[in-house]
PDB file of C-alpha atoms and ligand atoms in Angstrom:
ATOM      1  CA  MET A   1       0.000   0.000   0.000  1.00 58.00           C
ATOM      2  CA  HIS A   2       1.233   3.445  -0.771  1.00 67.00           C
ATOM      3  CA  ALA A   3      -0.471   6.717  -0.020  1.00 73.00           C
ATOM      4  CA  VAL A   4      -2.279   8.447  -2.872  1.00 82.00           C
ATOM      5  CA  GLN A   5      -0.389  11.544  -3.977  1.00 93.00           C
ATOM      6  CA  PRO A   6      -2.313  14.685  -3.072  1.00 98.00           C
ATOM      7  CA  THR A   7      -3.453  17.003  -5.847  1.00 98.00           C
ATOM      8  CA  SER A   8      -1.899  20.434  -5.481  1.00 98.00           C
ATOM      9  CA  ILE A   9      -3.956  23.409  -6.588  1.00 99.00           C
ATOM     10  CA  LEU A  10      -3.074  27.100  -6.540  1.00 99.00           C
ATOM     11  CA  PHE A  11      -5.996  29.518  -6.895  1.00 99.00           C
ATOM     12  CA  VAL A  12      -5.169  32.886  -8.414  1.00 99.00           C
ATOM     13  CA  CYS A  13      -7.016  36.205  -8.557  1.00 99.00           C
ATOM     14  CA  LEU A  14      -5.893  39.802  -8.872  1.00 98.00           C
ATOM     15  CA  GLY A  15      -5.436  40.841  -5.248  1.00 98.00           C
ATOM     16  CA  ASN A  16      -5.599  37.511  -3.341  1.00 98.00           C
ATOM     17  CA  ILE A  17      -7.966  39.102  -0.861  1.00 98.00           C
ATOM     18  CA  CYS A  18     -11.467  38.376  -2.217  1.00 98.00           C
ATOM     19  CA  ARG A  19     -11.967  35.447  -4.626  1.00 98.00           C
ATOM     20  CA  SER A  20      -8.939  33.145  -4.427  1.00 99.00           C
ATOM     21  CA  PRO A  21      -8.865  32.976  -0.592  1.00 98.00           C
ATOM     22  CA  LEU A  22     -12.528  31.902  -0.720  1.00 98.00           C
ATOM     23  CA  ALA A  23     -11.726  29.240  -3.326  1.00 99.00           C
ATOM     24  CA  GLU A  24      -8.843  27.957  -1.195  1.00 99.00           C
ATOM     25  CA  GLY A  25     -10.572  28.137   2.177  1.00 99.00           C
ATOM     26  CA  VAL A  26     -13.887  26.638   1.094  1.00 99.00           C
ATOM     27  CA  LEU A  27     -12.266  23.669  -0.652  1.00 98.00           C
ATOM     28  CA  ARG A  28      -9.995  23.045   2.348  1.00 98.00           C
ATOM     29  CA  HIS A  29     -12.990  23.208   4.683  1.00 98.00           C
ATOM     30  CA  LYS A  30     -15.155  20.864   2.604  1.00 98.00           C
ATOM     31  CA  ALA A  31     -12.333  18.369   2.107  1.00 98.00           C
ATOM     32  CA  ALA A  32     -11.655  18.329   5.864  1.00 98.00           C
ATOM     33  CA  GLU A  33     -15.343  17.807   6.627  1.00 98.00           C
ATOM     34  CA  LEU A  34     -15.203  14.686   4.465  1.00 98.00           C
ATOM     35  CA  GLY A  35     -11.918  13.493   6.003  1.00 98.00           C
ATOM     36  CA  LEU A  36     -10.177  14.153   2.657  1.00 98.00           C
ATOM     37  CA  GLN A  37      -7.737  16.827   3.833  1.00 97.00           C
ATOM     38  CA  ASP A  38      -4.736  14.673   2.861  1.00 97.00           C
ATOM     39  CA  ARG A  39      -5.854  14.507  -0.757  1.00 98.00           C
ATOM     40  CA  PHE A  40      -5.125  18.177  -1.442  1.00 98.00           C
ATOM     41  CA  VAL A  41      -2.325  20.687  -1.089  1.00 98.00           C
ATOM     42  CA  LEU A  42      -3.948  24.089  -1.490  1.00 98.00           C
ATOM     43  CA  ASP A  43      -2.841  27.683  -1.646  1.00 99.00           C
ATOM     44  CA  SER A  44      -3.883  30.944  -3.240  1.00 99.00           C
ATOM     45  CA  CYS A  45      -2.041  33.992  -4.482  1.00 99.00           C
ATOM     46  CA  GLY A  46      -2.484  37.226  -6.365  1.00 99.00           C
ATOM     47  CA  ILE A  47      -1.225  38.708  -9.592  1.00 98.00           C
ATOM     48  CA  GLY A  48      -0.676  42.052  -7.837  1.00 98.00           C
ATOM     49  CA  LYS A  49       1.409  42.741  -4.773  1.00 97.00           C
ATOM     50  CA  TRP A  50      -0.639  45.564  -3.214  1.00 98.00           C
ATOM     51  CA  HIS A  51      -1.910  43.469  -0.317  1.00 98.00           C
ATOM     52  CA  VAL A  52       1.045  41.126   0.305  1.00 98.00           C
ATOM     53  CA  GLY A  53       1.147  39.933   3.925  1.00 98.00           C
ATOM     54  CA  ASN A  54      -2.424  41.021   4.657  1.00 98.00           C
ATOM     55  CA  PRO A  55      -5.343  38.788   5.585  1.00 98.00           C
ATOM     56  CA  PRO A  56      -8.250  38.466   3.131  1.00 98.00           C
ATOM     57  CA  ASP A  57     -10.724  41.321   2.668  1.00 98.00           C
ATOM     58  CA  ARG A  58     -12.998  41.678   5.702  1.00 97.00           C
ATOM     59  CA  ARG A  59     -16.035  40.948   3.510  1.00 97.00           C
ATOM     60  CA  SER A  60     -14.570  37.605   2.364  1.00 98.00           C
ATOM     61  CA  ILE A  61     -13.721  36.674   5.947  1.00 98.00           C
ATOM     62  CA  ASP A  62     -17.257  37.618   7.041  1.00 98.00           C
ATOM     63  CA  ILE A  63     -19.140  35.753   4.313  1.00 98.00           C
ATOM     64  CA  ALA A  64     -16.989  32.680   4.867  1.00 98.00           C
ATOM     65  CA  ARG A  65     -17.538  32.824   8.631  1.00 98.00           C
ATOM     66  CA  HIS A  66     -21.278  33.202   8.039  1.00 98.00           C
ATOM     67  CA  HIS A  67     -21.076  29.815   6.278  1.00 98.00           C
ATOM     68  CA  GLY A  68     -18.820  28.249   8.927  1.00 98.00           C
ATOM     69  CA  VAL A  69     -15.497  28.651   7.105  1.00 98.00           C
ATOM     70  CA  ASP A  70     -12.509  30.374   8.746  1.00 98.00           C
ATOM     71  CA  LEU A  71     -10.259  32.373   6.414  1.00 98.00           C
ATOM     72  CA  SER A  72      -8.614  34.509   9.073  1.00 97.00           C
ATOM     73  CA  ASP A  73      -5.256  32.678   8.996  1.00 98.00           C
ATOM     74  CA  LEU A  74      -4.701  33.227   5.278  1.00 98.00           C
ATOM     75  CA  ARG A  75      -2.158  35.819   4.134  1.00 98.00           C
ATOM     76  CA  VAL A  76      -1.698  37.394   0.736  1.00 98.00           C
ATOM     77  CA  ARG A  77       1.222  36.398  -1.419  1.00 98.00           C
ATOM     78  CA  GLN A  78       2.064  37.103  -5.032  1.00 98.00           C
ATOM     79  CA  LEU A  79       2.356  34.543  -7.835  1.00 99.00           C
ATOM     80  CA  GLY A  80       5.983  33.454  -8.255  1.00 98.00           C
ATOM     81  CA  LEU A  81       8.063  31.433 -10.704  1.00 98.00           C
ATOM     82  CA  ASP A  82       8.301  28.449  -8.325  1.00 98.00           C
ATOM     83  CA  ASP A  83       4.533  28.040  -8.465  1.00 98.00           C
ATOM     84  CA  PHE A  84       4.750  26.803 -12.054  1.00 98.00           C
ATOM     85  CA  TYR A  85       6.927  23.907 -10.903  1.00 98.00           C
ATOM     86  CA  GLY A  86       5.329  23.259  -7.537  1.00 98.00           C
ATOM     87  CA  TYR A  87       1.641  22.875  -8.362  1.00 98.00           C
ATOM     88  CA  ASP A  88      -0.342  20.396 -10.438  1.00 98.00           C
ATOM     89  CA  PHE A  89      -2.948  23.042 -11.256  1.00 98.00           C
ATOM     90  CA  ILE A  90      -3.000  26.815 -11.319  1.00 99.00           C
ATOM     91  CA  LEU A  91      -6.599  27.976 -11.583  1.00 99.00           C
ATOM     92  CA  ALA A  92      -7.438  31.548 -12.542  1.00 99.00           C
ATOM     93  CA  MET A  93     -10.572  33.349 -11.395  1.00 98.00           C
ATOM     94  CA  ASP A  94     -10.957  35.425 -14.565  1.00 98.00           C
ATOM     95  CA  ARG A  95      -9.549  35.736 -18.070  1.00 98.00           C
ATOM     96  CA  SER A  96      -7.353  38.667 -17.175  1.00 98.00           C
ATOM     97  CA  ASN A  97      -5.720  36.602 -14.400  1.00 98.00           C
ATOM     98  CA  LEU A  98      -5.362  33.709 -16.852  1.00 98.00           C
ATOM     99  CA  ALA A  99      -3.573  35.924 -19.373  1.00 98.00           C
ATOM    100  CA  ASP A 100      -1.244  37.244 -16.670  1.00 98.00           C
ATOM    101  CA  ILE A 101      -0.447  33.717 -15.475  1.00 99.00           C
ATOM    102  CA  ARG A 102       0.232  32.538 -19.004  1.00 98.00           C
ATOM    103  CA  SER A 103       2.560  35.431 -19.681  1.00 98.00           C
ATOM    104  CA  ALA A 104       4.597  34.554 -16.558  1.00 98.00           C
ATOM    105  CA  GLN A 105       4.628  30.807 -17.341  1.00 98.00           C
ATOM    106  CA  PRO A 106       8.128  29.364 -17.920  1.00 98.00           C
ATOM    107  CA  ARG A 107       8.510  26.967 -20.871  1.00 97.00           C
ATOM    108  CA  ASP A 108       9.235  24.007 -18.632  1.00 98.00           C
ATOM    109  CA  GLY A 109       6.616  24.743 -15.974  1.00 98.00           C
ATOM    110  CA  ARG A 110       4.645  21.624 -15.121  1.00 98.00           C
ATOM    111  CA  ALA A 111       1.442  23.125 -13.734  1.00 98.00           C
ATOM    112  CA  GLU A 112      -1.702  22.815 -15.806  1.00 98.00           C
ATOM    113  CA  ILE A 113      -3.207  26.280 -16.129  1.00 98.00           C
ATOM    114  CA  ALA A 114      -6.933  26.846 -16.573  1.00 98.00           C
ATOM    115  CA  LEU A 115      -9.877  29.049 -15.743  1.00 98.00           C
ATOM    116  CA  TYR A 116     -11.288  27.839 -12.438  1.00 98.00           C
ATOM    117  CA  LEU A 117     -14.929  27.618 -13.531  1.00 98.00           C
ATOM    118  CA  ASP A 118     -14.051  25.926 -16.823  1.00 98.00           C
ATOM    119  CA  TYR A 119     -11.793  23.430 -15.076  1.00 98.00           C
ATOM    120  CA  CYS A 120     -14.699  22.558 -12.789  1.00 97.00           C
ATOM    121  CA  GLY A 121     -17.008  22.156 -15.790  1.00 96.00           C
ATOM    122  CA  LEU A 122     -19.139  25.044 -14.581  1.00 96.00           C
ATOM    123  CA  GLY A 123     -18.506  27.512 -17.401  1.00 94.00           C
ATOM    124  CA  SER A 124     -21.000  25.889 -19.730  1.00 94.00           C
ATOM    125  CA  ARG A 125     -23.512  25.190 -16.950  1.00 94.00           C
ATOM    126  CA  LEU A 126     -23.490  28.748 -15.610  1.00 95.00           C
ATOM    127  CA  GLY A 127     -23.221  30.469 -19.002  1.00 96.00           C
ATOM    128  CA  PHE A 128     -20.119  32.398 -17.882  1.00 97.00           C
ATOM    129  CA  ASN A 129     -16.638  31.267 -17.013  1.00 97.00           C
ATOM    130  CA  GLU A 130     -15.237  34.064 -14.856  1.00 98.00           C
ATOM    131  CA  VAL A 131     -15.731  34.555 -11.123  1.00 98.00           C
ATOM    132  CA  PRO A 132     -16.789  38.220 -10.970  1.00 97.00           C
ATOM    133  CA  ASP A 133     -14.557  40.481  -8.907  1.00 97.00           C
ATOM    134  CA  PRO A 134     -16.651  41.557  -5.887  1.00 98.00           C
ATOM    135  CA  TYR A 135     -14.080  44.083  -4.625  1.00 97.00           C
ATOM    136  CA  TYR A 136     -15.888  47.264  -5.686  1.00 96.00           C
ATOM    137  CA  GLY A 137     -19.420  45.958  -5.152  1.00 92.00           C
ATOM    138  CA  GLY A 138     -21.688  45.250  -2.195  1.00 88.00           C
ATOM    139  CA  ALA A 139     -22.088  42.266   0.093  1.00 86.00           C
ATOM    140  CA  ASN A 140     -24.221  40.389  -2.443  1.00 95.00           C
ATOM    141  CA  GLY A 141     -21.188  40.000  -4.661  1.00 97.00           C
ATOM    142  CA  PHE A 142     -19.378  38.149  -1.903  1.00 98.00           C
ATOM    143  CA  GLU A 143     -22.327  35.832  -1.289  1.00 98.00           C
ATOM    144  CA  ASP A 144     -22.489  35.127  -5.036  1.00 98.00           C
ATOM    145  CA  VAL A 145     -18.764  34.288  -5.084  1.00 98.00           C
ATOM    146  CA  PHE A 146     -19.208  32.088  -2.016  1.00 98.00           C
ATOM    147  CA  GLN A 147     -21.984  30.112  -3.724  1.00 98.00           C
ATOM    148  CA  MET A 148     -19.876  29.674  -6.874  1.00 98.00           C
ATOM    149  CA  VAL A 149     -16.816  28.448  -5.004  1.00 98.00           C
ATOM    150  CA  SER A 150     -18.951  26.183  -2.843  1.00 98.00           C
ATOM    151  CA  PHE A 151     -20.382  24.510  -5.942  1.00 98.00           C
ATOM    152  CA  ALA A 152     -16.978  24.406  -7.645  1.00 98.00           C
ATOM    153  CA  SER A 153     -15.338  22.898  -4.542  1.00 98.00           C
ATOM    154  CA  ASP A 154     -17.818  20.019  -4.492  1.00 98.00           C
ATOM    155  CA  ILE A 155     -16.874  19.295  -8.102  1.00 98.00           C
ATOM    156  CA  LEU A 156     -13.123  19.520  -7.387  1.00 98.00           C
ATOM    157  CA  ILE A 157     -13.545  16.975  -4.593  1.00 98.00           C
ATOM    158  CA  GLN A 158     -15.461  14.651  -6.896  1.00 98.00           C
ATOM    159  CA  LYS A 159     -12.832  15.045  -9.605  1.00 97.00           C
ATOM    160  CA  HIS A 160      -9.828  14.378  -7.396  1.00 97.00           C
ATOM    161  CA  CYS A 161     -11.008  12.047  -4.621  1.00 95.00           C
TER     162      CYS A 161
HETATM  163  P1  4NP B   1      -9.557  39.814  -5.782  1.00 63.98           P
HETATM  164  O1  4NP B   1     -10.237  41.265  -5.717  1.00 63.98           O
HETATM  165  O2  4NP B   1      -8.728  39.785  -7.036  1.00 63.98           O
HETATM  166  O3  4NP B   1     -10.736  38.882  -5.868  1.00 63.98           O
HETATM  167  O4  4NP B   1      -8.757  39.667  -4.523  1.00 63.98           O
HETATM  168  C1  4NP B   1      -9.464  42.438  -5.761  1.00 63.98           C
HETATM  169  C2  4NP B   1      -8.806  42.873  -4.633  1.00 63.98           C
HETATM  170  C3  4NP B   1      -8.059  44.027  -4.651  1.00 63.98           C
HETATM  171  C4  4NP B   1      -7.978  44.749  -5.819  1.00 63.98           C
HETATM  172  C5  4NP B   1      -8.615  44.320  -6.944  1.00 63.98           C
HETATM  173  C6  4NP B   1      -9.362  43.155  -6.916  1.00 63.98           C
HETATM  174  N1  4NP B   1      -7.209  45.942  -5.819  1.00 63.98           N
HETATM  175  O5  4NP B   1      -7.224  46.634  -6.855  1.00 63.98           O
HETATM  176  O6  4NP B   1      -6.565  46.270  -4.816  1.00 63.98           O
END
């Protein structure tokens, strides 16, 4: 018997304070609830460096807590070259993030790069394939993102467990 290799996934958005911490934290929470925490290595990061070292946006922390998920330990970091070698998957929240990731991708990087919602098979089901940036909107935007990542996380668990 040998242990199943975990799937490593890096979630990427622009600031790493709103969308990608929710994608990371909700998947980690759901996997742990099912006793599947050892099947994943998860992290998130941002394209930009404005918020490096900070916790997620208060509104992401609050919506997650409202649904029983704790994001308060997460800290912003920026996408780096090592990520292309260290992760199985790098999943972008929107097409702009995807383009930025692709332009930083080294030739010999091993990570598979995709849009998060498309990778989860949700793009065609939802009729859109980008997680909308809730940063400049109201609280509803954060609840909408939470629902999307909750649905997507269930699919990621089914795909990889
Ligand atoms: P995120 O949202 O990419 O989902 O974390 C944003 C957070 C911060 C900024 C933009 C988007 N910003 O311009 O600082």
